[in-house]
mmCIF file of C-alpha atoms and ligand atoms in Angstrom:
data_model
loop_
_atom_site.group_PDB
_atom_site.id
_atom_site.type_symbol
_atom_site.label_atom_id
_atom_site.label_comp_id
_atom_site.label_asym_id
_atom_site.label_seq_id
_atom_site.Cartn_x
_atom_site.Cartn_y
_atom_site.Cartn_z
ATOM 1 C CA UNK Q 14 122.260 96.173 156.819
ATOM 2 C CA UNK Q 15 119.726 96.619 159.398
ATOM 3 C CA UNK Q 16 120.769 95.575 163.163
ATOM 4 C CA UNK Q 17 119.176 93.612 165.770
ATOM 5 C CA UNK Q 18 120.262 94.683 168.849
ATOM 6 C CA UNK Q 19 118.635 92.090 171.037
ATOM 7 C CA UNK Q 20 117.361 88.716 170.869
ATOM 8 C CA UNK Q 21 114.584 87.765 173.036
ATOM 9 C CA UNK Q 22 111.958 85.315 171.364
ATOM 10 C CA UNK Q 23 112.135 83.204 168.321
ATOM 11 C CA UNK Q 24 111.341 85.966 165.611
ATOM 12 C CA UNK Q 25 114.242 87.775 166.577
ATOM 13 C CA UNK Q 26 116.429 85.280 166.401
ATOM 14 C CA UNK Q 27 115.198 84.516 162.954
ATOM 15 C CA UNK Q 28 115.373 88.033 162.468
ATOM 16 C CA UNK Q 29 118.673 88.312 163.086
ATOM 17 C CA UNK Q 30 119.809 85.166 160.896
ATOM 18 C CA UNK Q 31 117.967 86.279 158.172
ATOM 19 C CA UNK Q 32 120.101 90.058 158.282
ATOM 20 C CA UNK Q 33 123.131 87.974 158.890
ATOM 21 C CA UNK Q 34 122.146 85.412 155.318
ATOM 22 C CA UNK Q 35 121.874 88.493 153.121
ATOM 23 C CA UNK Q 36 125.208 90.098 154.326
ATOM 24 C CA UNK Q 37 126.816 86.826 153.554
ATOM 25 C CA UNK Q 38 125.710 86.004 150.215
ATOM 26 C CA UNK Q 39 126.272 89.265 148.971
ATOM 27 C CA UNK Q 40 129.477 89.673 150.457
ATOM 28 C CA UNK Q 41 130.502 86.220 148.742
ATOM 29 C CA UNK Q 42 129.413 87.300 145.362
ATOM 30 C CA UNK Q 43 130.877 90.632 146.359
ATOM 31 C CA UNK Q 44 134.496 89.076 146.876
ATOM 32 C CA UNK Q 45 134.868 87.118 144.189
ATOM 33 C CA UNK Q 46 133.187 89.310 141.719
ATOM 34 C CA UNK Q 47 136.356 92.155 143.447
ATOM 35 C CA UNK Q 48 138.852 89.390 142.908
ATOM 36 C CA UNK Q 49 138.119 89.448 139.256
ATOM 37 C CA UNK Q 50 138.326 92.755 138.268
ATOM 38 C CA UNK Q 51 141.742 93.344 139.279
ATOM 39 C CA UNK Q 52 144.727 91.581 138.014
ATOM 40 C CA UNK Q 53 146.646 87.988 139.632
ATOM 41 C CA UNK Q 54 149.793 88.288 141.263
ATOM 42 C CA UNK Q 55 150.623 92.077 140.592
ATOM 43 C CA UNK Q 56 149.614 93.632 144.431
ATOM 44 C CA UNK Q 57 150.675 91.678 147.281
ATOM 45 C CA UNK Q 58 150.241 92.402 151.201
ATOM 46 C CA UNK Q 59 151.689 91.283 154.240
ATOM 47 C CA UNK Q 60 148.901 89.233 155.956
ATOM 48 C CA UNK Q 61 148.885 90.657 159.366
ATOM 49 C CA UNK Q 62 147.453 87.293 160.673
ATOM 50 C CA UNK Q 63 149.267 84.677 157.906
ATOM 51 C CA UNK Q 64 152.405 86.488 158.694
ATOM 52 C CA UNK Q 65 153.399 86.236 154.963
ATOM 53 C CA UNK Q 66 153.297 88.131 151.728
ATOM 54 C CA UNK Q 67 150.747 87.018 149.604
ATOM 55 C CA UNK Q 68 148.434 88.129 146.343
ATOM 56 C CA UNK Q 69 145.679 90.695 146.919
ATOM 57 C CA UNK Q 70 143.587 88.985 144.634
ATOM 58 C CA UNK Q 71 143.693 85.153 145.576
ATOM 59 C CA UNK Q 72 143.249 86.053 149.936
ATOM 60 C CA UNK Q 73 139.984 88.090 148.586
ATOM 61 C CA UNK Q 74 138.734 84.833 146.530
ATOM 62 C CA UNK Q 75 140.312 83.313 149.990
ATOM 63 C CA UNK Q 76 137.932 85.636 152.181
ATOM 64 C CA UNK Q 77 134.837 84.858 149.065
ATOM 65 C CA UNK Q 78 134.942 81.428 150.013
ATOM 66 C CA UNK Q 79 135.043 82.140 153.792
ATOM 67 C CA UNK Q 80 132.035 83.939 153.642
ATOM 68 C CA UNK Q 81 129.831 80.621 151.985
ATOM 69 C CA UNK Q 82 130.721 78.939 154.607
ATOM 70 C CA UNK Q 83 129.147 81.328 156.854
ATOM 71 C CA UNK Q 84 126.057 81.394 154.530
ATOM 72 C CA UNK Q 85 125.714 77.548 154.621
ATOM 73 C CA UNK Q 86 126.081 78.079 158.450
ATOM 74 C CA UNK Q 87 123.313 80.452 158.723
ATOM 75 C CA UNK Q 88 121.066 78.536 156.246
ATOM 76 C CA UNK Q 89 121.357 75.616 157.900
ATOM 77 C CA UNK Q 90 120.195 76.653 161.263
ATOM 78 C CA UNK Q 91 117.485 78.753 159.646
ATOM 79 C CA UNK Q 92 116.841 75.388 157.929
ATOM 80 C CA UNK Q 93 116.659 73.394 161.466
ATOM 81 C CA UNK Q 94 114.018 75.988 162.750
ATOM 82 C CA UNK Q 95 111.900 74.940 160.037
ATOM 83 C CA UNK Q 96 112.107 77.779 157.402
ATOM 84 C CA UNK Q 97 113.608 77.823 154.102
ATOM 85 C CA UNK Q 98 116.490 80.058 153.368
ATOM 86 C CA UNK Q 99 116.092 82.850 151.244
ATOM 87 C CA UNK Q 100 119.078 83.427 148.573
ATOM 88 C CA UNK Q 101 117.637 87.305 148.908
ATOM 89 C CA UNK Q 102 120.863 89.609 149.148
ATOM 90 C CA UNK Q 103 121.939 92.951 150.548
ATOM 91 C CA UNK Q 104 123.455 94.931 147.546
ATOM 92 C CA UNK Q 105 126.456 94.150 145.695
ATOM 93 C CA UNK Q 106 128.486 97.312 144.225
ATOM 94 C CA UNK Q 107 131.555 97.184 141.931
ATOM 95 C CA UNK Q 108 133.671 100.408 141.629
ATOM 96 C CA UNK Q 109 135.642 101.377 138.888
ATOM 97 C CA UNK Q 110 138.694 101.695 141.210
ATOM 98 C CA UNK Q 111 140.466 98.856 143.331
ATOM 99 C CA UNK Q 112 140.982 100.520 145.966
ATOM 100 C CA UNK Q 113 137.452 101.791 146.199
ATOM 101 C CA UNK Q 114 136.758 98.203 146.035
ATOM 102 C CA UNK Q 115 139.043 96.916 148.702
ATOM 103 C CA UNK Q 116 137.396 99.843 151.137
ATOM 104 C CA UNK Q 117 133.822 98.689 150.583
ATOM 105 C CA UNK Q 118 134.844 95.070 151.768
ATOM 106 C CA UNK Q 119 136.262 96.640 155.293
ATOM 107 C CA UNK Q 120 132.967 98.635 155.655
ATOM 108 C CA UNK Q 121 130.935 95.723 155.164
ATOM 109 C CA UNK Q 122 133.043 93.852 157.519
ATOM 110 C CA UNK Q 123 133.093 96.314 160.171
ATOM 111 C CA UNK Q 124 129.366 96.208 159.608
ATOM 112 C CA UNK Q 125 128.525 93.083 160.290
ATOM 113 C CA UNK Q 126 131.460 92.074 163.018
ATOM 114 C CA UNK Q 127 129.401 95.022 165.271
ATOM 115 C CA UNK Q 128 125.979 92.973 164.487
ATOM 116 C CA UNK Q 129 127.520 89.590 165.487
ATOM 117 C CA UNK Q 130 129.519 91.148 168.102
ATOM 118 C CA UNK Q 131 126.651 93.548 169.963
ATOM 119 C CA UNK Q 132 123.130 91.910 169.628
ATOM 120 C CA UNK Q 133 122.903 91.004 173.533
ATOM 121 C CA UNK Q 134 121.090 87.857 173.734
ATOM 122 C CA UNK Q 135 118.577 88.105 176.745
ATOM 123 C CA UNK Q 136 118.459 85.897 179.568
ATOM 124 C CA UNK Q 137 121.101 83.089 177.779
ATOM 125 C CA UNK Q 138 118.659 82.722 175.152
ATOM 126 C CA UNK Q 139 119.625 80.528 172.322
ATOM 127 C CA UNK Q 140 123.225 79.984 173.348
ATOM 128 C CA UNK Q 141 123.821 78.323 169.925
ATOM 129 C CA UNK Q 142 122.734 81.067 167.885
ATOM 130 C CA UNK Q 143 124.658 83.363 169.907
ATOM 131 C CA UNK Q 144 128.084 81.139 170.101
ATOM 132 C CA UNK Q 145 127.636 80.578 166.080
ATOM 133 C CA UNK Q 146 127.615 84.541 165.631
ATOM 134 C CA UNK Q 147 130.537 85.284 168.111
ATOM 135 C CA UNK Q 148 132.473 82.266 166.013
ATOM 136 C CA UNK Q 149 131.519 83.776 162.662
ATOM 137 C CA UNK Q 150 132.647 87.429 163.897
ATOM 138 C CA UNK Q 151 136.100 86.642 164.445
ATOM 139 C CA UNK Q 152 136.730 85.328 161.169
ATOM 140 C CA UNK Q 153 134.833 88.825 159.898
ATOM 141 C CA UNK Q 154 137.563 90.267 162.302
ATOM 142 C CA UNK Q 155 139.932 88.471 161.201
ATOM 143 C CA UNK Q 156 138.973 89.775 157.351
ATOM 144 C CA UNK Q 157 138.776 93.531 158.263
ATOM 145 C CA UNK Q 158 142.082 93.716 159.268
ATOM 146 C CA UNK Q 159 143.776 91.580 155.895
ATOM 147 C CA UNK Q 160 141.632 94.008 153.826
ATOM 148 C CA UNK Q 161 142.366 97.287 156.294
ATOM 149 C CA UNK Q 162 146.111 96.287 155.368
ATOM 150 C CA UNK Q 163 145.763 95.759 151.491
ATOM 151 C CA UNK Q 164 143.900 98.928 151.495
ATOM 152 C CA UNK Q 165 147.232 100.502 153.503
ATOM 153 C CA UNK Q 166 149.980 98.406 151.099
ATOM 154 C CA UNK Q 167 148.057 99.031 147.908
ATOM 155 C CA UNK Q 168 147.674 103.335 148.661
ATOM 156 C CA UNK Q 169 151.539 103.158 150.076
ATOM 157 C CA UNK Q 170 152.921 101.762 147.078
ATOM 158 C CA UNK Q 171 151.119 104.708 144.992
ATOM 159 C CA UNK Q 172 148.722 101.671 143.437
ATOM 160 C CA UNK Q 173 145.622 103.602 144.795
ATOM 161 C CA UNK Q 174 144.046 104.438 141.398
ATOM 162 C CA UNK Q 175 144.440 101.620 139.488
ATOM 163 C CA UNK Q 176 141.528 100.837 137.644
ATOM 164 C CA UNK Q 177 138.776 97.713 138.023
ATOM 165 C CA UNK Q 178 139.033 95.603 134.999
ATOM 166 C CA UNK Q 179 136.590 96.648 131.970
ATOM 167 C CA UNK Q 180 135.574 94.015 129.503
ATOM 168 C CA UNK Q 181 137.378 95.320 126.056
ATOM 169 C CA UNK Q 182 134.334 95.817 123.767
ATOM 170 C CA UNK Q 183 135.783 93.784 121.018
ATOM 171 C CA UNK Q 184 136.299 91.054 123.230
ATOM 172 C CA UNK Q 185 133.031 91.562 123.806
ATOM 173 C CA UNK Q 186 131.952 90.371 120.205
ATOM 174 C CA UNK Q 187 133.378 87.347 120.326
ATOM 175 C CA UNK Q 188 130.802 84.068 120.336
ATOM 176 C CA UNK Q 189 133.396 82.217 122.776
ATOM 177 C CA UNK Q 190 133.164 85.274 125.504
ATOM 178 C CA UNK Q 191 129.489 85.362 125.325
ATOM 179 C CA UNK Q 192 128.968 81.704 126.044
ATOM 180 C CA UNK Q 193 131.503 82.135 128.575
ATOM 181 C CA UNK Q 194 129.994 85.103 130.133
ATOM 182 C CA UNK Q 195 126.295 82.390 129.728
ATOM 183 C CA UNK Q 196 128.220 79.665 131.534
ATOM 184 C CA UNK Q 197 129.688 81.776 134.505
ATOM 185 C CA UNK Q 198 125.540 83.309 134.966
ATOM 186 C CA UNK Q 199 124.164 79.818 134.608
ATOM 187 C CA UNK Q 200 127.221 77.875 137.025
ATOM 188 C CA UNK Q 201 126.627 80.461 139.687
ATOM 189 C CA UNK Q 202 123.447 79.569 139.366
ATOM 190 C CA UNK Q 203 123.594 76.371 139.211
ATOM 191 C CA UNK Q 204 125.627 76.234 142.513
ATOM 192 C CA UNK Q 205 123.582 77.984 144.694
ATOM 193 C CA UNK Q 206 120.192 75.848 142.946
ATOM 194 C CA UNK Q 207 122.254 72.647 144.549
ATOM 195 C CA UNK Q 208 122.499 74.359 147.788
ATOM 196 C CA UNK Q 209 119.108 75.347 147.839
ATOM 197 C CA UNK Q 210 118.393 71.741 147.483
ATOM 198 C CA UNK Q 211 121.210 70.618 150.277
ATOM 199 C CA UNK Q 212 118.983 72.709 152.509
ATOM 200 C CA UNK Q 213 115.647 71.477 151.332
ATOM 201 C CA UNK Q 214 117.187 67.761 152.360
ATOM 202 C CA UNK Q 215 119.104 68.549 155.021
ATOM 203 C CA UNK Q 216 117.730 65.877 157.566
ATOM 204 C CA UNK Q 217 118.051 62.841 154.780
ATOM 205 C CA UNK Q 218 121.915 63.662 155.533
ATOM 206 C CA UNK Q 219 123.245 61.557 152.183
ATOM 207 C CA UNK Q 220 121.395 63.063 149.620
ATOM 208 C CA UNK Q 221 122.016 66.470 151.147
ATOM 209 C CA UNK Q 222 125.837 65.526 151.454
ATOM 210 C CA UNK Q 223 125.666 64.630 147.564
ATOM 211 C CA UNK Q 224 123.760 67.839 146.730
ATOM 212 C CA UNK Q 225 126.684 70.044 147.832
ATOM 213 C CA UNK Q 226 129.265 68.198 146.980
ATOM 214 C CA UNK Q 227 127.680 69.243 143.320
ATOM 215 C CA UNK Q 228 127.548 72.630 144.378
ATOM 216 C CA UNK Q 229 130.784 72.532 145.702
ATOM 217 C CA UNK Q 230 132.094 71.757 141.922
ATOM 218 C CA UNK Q 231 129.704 74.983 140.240
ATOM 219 C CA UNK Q 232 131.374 76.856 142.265
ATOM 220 C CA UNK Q 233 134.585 75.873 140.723
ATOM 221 C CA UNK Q 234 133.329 76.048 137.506
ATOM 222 C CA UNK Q 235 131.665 79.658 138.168
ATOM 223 C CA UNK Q 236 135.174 81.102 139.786
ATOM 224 C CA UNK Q 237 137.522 79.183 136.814
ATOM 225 C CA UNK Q 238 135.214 80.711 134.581
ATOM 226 C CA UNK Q 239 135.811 84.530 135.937
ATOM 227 C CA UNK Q 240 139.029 83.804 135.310
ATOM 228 C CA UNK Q 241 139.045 82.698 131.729
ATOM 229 C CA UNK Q 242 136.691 85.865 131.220
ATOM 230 C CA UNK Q 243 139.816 87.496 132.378
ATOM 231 C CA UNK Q 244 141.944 85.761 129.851
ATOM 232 C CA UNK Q 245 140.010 86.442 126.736
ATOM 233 C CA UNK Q 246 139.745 90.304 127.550
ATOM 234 C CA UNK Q 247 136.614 90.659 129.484
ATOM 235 C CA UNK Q 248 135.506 90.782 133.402
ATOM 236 C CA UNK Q 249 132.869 88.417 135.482
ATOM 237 C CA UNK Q 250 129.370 90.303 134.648
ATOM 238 C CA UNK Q 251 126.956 91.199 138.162
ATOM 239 C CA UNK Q 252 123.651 90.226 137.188
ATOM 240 C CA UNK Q 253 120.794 92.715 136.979
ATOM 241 C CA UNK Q 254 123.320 96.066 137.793
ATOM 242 C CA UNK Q 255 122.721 99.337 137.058
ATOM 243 C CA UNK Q 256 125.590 101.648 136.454
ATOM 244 C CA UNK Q 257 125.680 104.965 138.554
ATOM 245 C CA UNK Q 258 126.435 108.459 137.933
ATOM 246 C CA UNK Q 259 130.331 107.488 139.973
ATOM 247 C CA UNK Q 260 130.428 104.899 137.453
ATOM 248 C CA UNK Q 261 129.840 101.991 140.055
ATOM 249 C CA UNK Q 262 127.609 99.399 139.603
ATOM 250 C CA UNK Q 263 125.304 98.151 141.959
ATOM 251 C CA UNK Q 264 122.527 95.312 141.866
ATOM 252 C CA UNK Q 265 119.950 94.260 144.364
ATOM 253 C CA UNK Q 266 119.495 90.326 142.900
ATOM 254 C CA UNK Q 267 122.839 89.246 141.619
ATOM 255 C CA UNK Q 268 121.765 86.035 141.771
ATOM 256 C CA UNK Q 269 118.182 84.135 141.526
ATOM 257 C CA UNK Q 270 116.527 84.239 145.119
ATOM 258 C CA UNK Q 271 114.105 81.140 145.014
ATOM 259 C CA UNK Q 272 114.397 78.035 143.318
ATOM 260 C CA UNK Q 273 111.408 75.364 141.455
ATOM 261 C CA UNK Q 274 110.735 72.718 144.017
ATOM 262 C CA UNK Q 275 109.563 72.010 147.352
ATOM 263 C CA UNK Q 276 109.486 68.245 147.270
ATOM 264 C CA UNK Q 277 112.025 65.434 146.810
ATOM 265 C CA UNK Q 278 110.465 64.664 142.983
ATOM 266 C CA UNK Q 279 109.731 68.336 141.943
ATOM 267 C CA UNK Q 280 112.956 69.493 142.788
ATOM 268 C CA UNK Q 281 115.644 66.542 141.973
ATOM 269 C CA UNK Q 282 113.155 66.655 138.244
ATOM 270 C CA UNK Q 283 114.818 70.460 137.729
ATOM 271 C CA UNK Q 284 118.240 68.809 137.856
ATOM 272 C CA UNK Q 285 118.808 66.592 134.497
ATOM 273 C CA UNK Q 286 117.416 69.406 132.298
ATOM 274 C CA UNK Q 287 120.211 71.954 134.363
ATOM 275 C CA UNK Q 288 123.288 69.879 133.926
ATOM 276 C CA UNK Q 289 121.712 69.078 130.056
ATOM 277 C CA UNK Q 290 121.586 72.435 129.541
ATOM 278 C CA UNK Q 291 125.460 73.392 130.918
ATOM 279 C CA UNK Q 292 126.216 70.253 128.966
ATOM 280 C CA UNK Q 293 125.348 72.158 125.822
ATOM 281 C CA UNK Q 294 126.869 74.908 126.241
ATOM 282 C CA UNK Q 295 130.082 74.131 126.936
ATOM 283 C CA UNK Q 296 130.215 71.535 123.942
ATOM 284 C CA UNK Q 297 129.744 74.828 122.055
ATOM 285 C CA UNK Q 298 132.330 76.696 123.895
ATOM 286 C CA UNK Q 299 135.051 73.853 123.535
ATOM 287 C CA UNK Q 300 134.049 73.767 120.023
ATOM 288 C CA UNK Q 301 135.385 77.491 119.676
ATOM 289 C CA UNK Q 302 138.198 77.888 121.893
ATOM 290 C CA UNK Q 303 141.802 77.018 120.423
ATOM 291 C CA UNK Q 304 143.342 73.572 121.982
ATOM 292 C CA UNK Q 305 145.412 74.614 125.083
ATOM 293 C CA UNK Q 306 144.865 75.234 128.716
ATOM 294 C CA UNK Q 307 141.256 77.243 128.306
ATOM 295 C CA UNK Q 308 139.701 74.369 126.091
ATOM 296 C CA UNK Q 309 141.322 71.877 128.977
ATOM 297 C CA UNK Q 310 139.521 73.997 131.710
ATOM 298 C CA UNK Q 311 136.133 73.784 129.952
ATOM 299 C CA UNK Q 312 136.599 70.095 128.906
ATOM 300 C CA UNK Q 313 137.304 69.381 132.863
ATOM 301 C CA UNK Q 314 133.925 71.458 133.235
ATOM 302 C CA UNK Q 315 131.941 69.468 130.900
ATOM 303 C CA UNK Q 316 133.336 66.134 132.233
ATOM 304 C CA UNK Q 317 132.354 66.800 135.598
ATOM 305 C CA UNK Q 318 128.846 68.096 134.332
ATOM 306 C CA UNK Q 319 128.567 64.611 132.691
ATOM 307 C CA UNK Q 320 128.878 63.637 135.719
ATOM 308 C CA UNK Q 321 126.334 65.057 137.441
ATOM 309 C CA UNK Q 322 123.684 64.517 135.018
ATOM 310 C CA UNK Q 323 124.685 60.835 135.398
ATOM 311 C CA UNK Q 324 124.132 60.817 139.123
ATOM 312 C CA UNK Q 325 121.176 62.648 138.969
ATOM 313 C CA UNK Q 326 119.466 60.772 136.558
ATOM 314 C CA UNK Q 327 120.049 58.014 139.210
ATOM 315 C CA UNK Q 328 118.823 60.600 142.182
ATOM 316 C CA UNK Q 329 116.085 60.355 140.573
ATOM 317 C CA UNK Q 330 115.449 56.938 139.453
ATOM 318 C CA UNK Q 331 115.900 55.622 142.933
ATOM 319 C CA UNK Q 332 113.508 58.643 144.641
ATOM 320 C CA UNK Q 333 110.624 57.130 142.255
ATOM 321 C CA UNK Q 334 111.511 53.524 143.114
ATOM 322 C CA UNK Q 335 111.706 53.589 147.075
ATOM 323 C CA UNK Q 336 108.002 54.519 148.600
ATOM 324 C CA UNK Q 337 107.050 56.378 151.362
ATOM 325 C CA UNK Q 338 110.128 58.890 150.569
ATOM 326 C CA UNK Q 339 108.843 62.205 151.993
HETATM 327 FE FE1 FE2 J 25 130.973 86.499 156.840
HETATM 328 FE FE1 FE2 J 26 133.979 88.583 156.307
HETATM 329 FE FE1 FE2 J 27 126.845 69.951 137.108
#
């Protein structure tokens, strides 16, 4: 991460937003991507802020989700100063330890706390900008010391070397786990392809509104998904990562950085052929899994994704029919 430490004129500003963006979308895939590769409700912490005990692995998907928010902040005011946000990322590393894992999220946080916390802002220069950061650092606070502590719980209860999930390579074979392993890809996708597109339409507030909400429900779909991975004996995938002599694996992109579309048509056309396509797939995938909770999850998935392509096809429908729609 590469740190501003002050912000005089315009470019800096955008400067230092633009740092900030690709901490926080890595660190969301990051989290999340942690969360899954270690098992539910066998470590728990005391939350030092919460004040009670809860499950290492669901106040990490907790933190994950904190950290979008942060992105969406950042985007949008990137947004407002008439650029469009980049889904670029810093690097996202997975290490074939938990606790190895756990200490890499209280780096990064101390990291970026001290660039929200020390770029000095000359001469009350955009006070927004500035007040945003300062807001978004004591949540990053706030997550250095719940990790600092599961890192502290997890090595005092002798739990310091247990292993990051690995996907079991028969599990690996199966048709179900590699649709599923498609599906997770294509949601995350997906969800951040819908945000690109709340950003895009930010101003026309309804049909950005509508937009997330979408994304909203990929995301869902994407962290269900890294669960039933879980479930059928393999582990959430990081796009494009190369495996290192420590065994930790590390990618640049773990996730598309630009998006088809710069104009209401061009981008709300990219939408029916997405949700067709999710559509398909997880007709397949219900098709394979056994009746019970999974096939219930992925039915709940495909409804919804009905859904969508329903609205959209409307989205669009009503974008042809109404001129003068920039
Ligand atoms: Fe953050
Ligand atoms: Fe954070
Ligand atoms: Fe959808």
């Amino acid at each position: 991460m590469e740190k501003v430490m002050t912000v005089a004129n315009r470019e800096d500003a955008i400067k230092i937003l633009t740092v900030a963006l690709e901490h926080e979308w890595a660190v969301s895939f990051e989290y999340i991507i942690h969360a899954y590769s270690m098992p539910k409700g066998k470590y728990f912490y005391q939350d030092p802020i919460m004040g009670f005990r809860t499950d290492i692995r669901a106040q990490t998907i907790q933190i994950g989700i904190d950290e979008m928010y942060h992105a969406q902040q950042l985007a949008l005011v990137l947004r407002r100063m008439g650029l469009l946000p980049s889904f670029k990322t810093d690097e996202v590393i997975r290490f074939p330890r938990v606790l190895d894992n756990l200490k890499r999220d209280k780096q990064t946080e101390d990291l970026v706390t001290d660039l929200y916390q020390s770029a000095r802002f000359v001469e009350g220069s955009f006070p927004e900008i500035h007040n945003m950061l300062l807001n978004i650092s004591c949540d990053e606070v706030r997550h250095g010391r719940q990790f600092q502590t599961m890192i502290e719980t997890m090595t005092g209860e002798g739990a310091g070397d247990v292993s990051s999930f690995k996907p079991a390579p028969q599990a690996e074979q199966k048709e179900e786990v590699r649709l599923l392993h498609e599906l997770t890809r294509l949601e995350n996708e997906v969800a951040h392809r819908y945000l690109y597109y709340s950003y895009l339409f930010s101003e026309h507030q309804d049909l950005g509104a509508r937009l997330f909400k979408n994304s909203i429900d990929h995301m869902r779909h994407w962290d269900k998904n890294s669960g039933m991975l879980v479930k059928l004996g393999s582990v959430i995938r990081i796009e494009n990562a190369e495996i290192q002599p420590d065994g930790s694996e590390r990618s640049l992109k773990p996730m598309p950085d630009i998006y088809p579309g710069t104009d209401r048509l061009s981008a709300l056309e990219t939408l029916v052929p997405t949700e067709d396509r999710l559509i398909a797939l997880y007709e397949k995938a219900v098709a394979l899994v056994a009746a019970g909770e999974m096939r219930d999850q992925l039915n709940f998935h495909l409804a919804q994704n009905r859904e969508h392509r329903f609205t959209q096809e409307w989205l669009l429908a009503n974008a042809r029919r109404v001129p003068n729609l920039k």
